[in-house]
Amino acid sequence: MATAETVEMGAAHPPKSESIEAFSAILPALKKELIHLRHETDKHEPQYFAPVSSLSNDQLADISTSDLKEVRVATSAYGLHLFGKVELPASPGSYIMFRAFIAGEAQSARLHCIHFEETEKSDGDKDFRAIFGEKDQLEWFDV
C-alpha cells in the first residue's frame, strides 16, 4: 500500500491536461460521494461541512473541471496517485480535496477518497473539517 513514506509527491501545480482528464473521469463519483458524506456527517459531526451548510446538495456538487485549481501527483509501483484541490463555485474561497488512483490511462482514474481532517485541540476537544481554505496546502492524505 502506498503511503507518504513510500512514495515521493511532486510539487503542487495548476492541473495539466492529463490531470484534468482524470478529474473528469472521477467527477460523477466525486459529486455523488460529496453529497453522501455531507449527509452522513451531518448526523454526527456537522462541523465537517459547517462552512457550506447553507448550500443545497445541488449547489455543493455544482463543480466542473474548471474548478480544479491545484494538483499533486505521486508515483508508486502500481500507478499514479492524484491529489486535487477543487474550489466550490457556490462558496468562493472554499475548497474540497480529493485523492484518485490511476492504474493506466487517465480515463481509468478512480476516486479513492475526499479528504476529511480531524484535529485534537489542547483542551481535548476536536475540530472536524472537509472544507478547506485557499491557504491550506495539498499534502498526502489517506482519508
Short mmCIF file of C-alpha atoms in Angstrom, two decimals, residues 36-115:
data_model
loop_
_atom_site.label_atom_id
_atom_site.label_comp_id
_atom_site.label_asym_id
_atom_site.label_seq_id
_atom_site.Cartn_x
_atom_site.Cartn_y
_atom_site.Cartn_z
CA HIS A 36 -23.31 11.26 0.60
CA LEU A 37 -20.54 12.25 3.01
CA ARG A 38 -22.24 15.50 3.94
CA HIS A 39 -25.47 13.63 4.62
CA GLU A 40 -23.67 11.07 6.81
CA THR A 41 -21.52 13.54 8.75
CA ASP A 42 -24.45 15.90 9.36
CA LYS A 43 -25.93 13.16 11.57
CA HIS A 44 -22.98 13.11 13.99
CA GLU A 45 -20.38 15.78 13.14
CA PRO A 46 -21.98 18.63 11.19
CA GLN A 47 -18.81 20.65 11.77
CA TYR A 48 -17.20 18.87 8.77
CA PHE A 49 -19.35 20.80 6.30
CA ALA A 50 -20.34 23.77 8.50
CA PRO A 51 -18.74 26.42 6.22
CA VAL A 52 -21.08 25.37 3.40
CA SER A 53 -24.12 24.37 5.45
CA SER A 54 -26.28 26.97 3.68
CA LEU A 55 -25.68 25.33 0.28
CA SER A 56 -28.13 22.84 -1.18
CA ASN A 57 -26.81 19.49 -2.38
CA ASP A 58 -27.07 20.73 -5.95
CA GLN A 59 -25.06 23.86 -5.12
CA LEU A 60 -22.44 21.86 -3.20
CA ALA A 61 -21.94 19.41 -6.06
CA ASP A 62 -22.07 22.00 -8.84
CA ILE A 63 -18.41 21.58 -9.74
CA SER A 64 -16.71 21.11 -13.09
CA THR A 65 -13.22 20.57 -14.43
CA SER A 66 -12.62 24.33 -14.41
CA ASP A 67 -12.90 24.26 -10.59
CA LEU A 68 -9.85 22.00 -10.21
CA LYS A 69 -7.27 24.55 -9.07
CA GLU A 70 -4.24 22.57 -7.92
CA VAL A 71 -2.87 19.04 -8.12
CA ARG A 72 -0.02 16.94 -6.84
CA VAL A 73 0.97 13.56 -8.23
CA ALA A 74 2.74 10.68 -6.52
CA THR A 75 4.02 7.61 -8.37
CA SER A 76 4.00 4.13 -6.89
CA ALA A 77 4.84 0.73 -8.34
CA TYR A 78 1.22 0.17 -9.32
CA GLY A 79 0.14 3.57 -10.64
CA LEU A 80 -0.36 7.26 -10.03
CA HIS A 81 -1.96 8.91 -7.03
CA LEU A 82 -3.59 12.19 -7.99
CA PHE A 83 -4.34 14.67 -5.22
CA GLY A 84 -6.52 17.61 -6.16
CA LYS A 85 -7.88 20.82 -4.68
CA VAL A 86 -11.27 21.91 -6.02
CA GLU A 87 -12.88 25.29 -5.41
CA LEU A 88 -16.63 25.23 -4.73
CA PRO A 89 -18.16 27.84 -7.09
CA ALA A 90 -21.18 28.38 -4.82
CA SER A 91 -18.84 29.27 -1.93
CA PRO A 92 -15.80 31.16 -3.28
CA GLY A 93 -12.67 30.54 -1.23
CA SER A 94 -13.97 27.14 -0.05
CA TYR A 95 -12.26 24.00 -1.31
CA ILE A 96 -12.52 20.25 -1.10
CA MET A 97 -9.55 17.95 -1.59
CA PHE A 98 -9.66 14.52 -3.17
CA ARG A 99 -7.39 11.62 -3.90
CA ALA A 100 -7.72 9.46 -7.00
CA PHE A 101 -5.82 6.43 -8.25
CA ILE A 102 -4.84 5.96 -11.89
CA ALA A 103 -3.69 2.46 -12.82
CA GLY A 104 -3.17 3.18 -16.52
CA GLU A 105 -4.65 5.82 -18.79
CA ALA A 106 -6.22 8.93 -17.28
CA GLN A 107 -9.69 7.63 -18.15
CA SER A 108 -9.11 4.70 -15.76
CA ALA A 109 -8.96 7.05 -12.75
CA ARG A 110 -10.96 6.02 -9.69
CA LEU A 111 -11.90 8.19 -6.74
CA HIS A 112 -10.07 6.99 -3.63
CA CYS A 113 -11.42 9.49 -1.09
CA ILE A 114 -12.43 13.01 -0.23
CA HIS A 115 -10.17 14.49 2.43
#
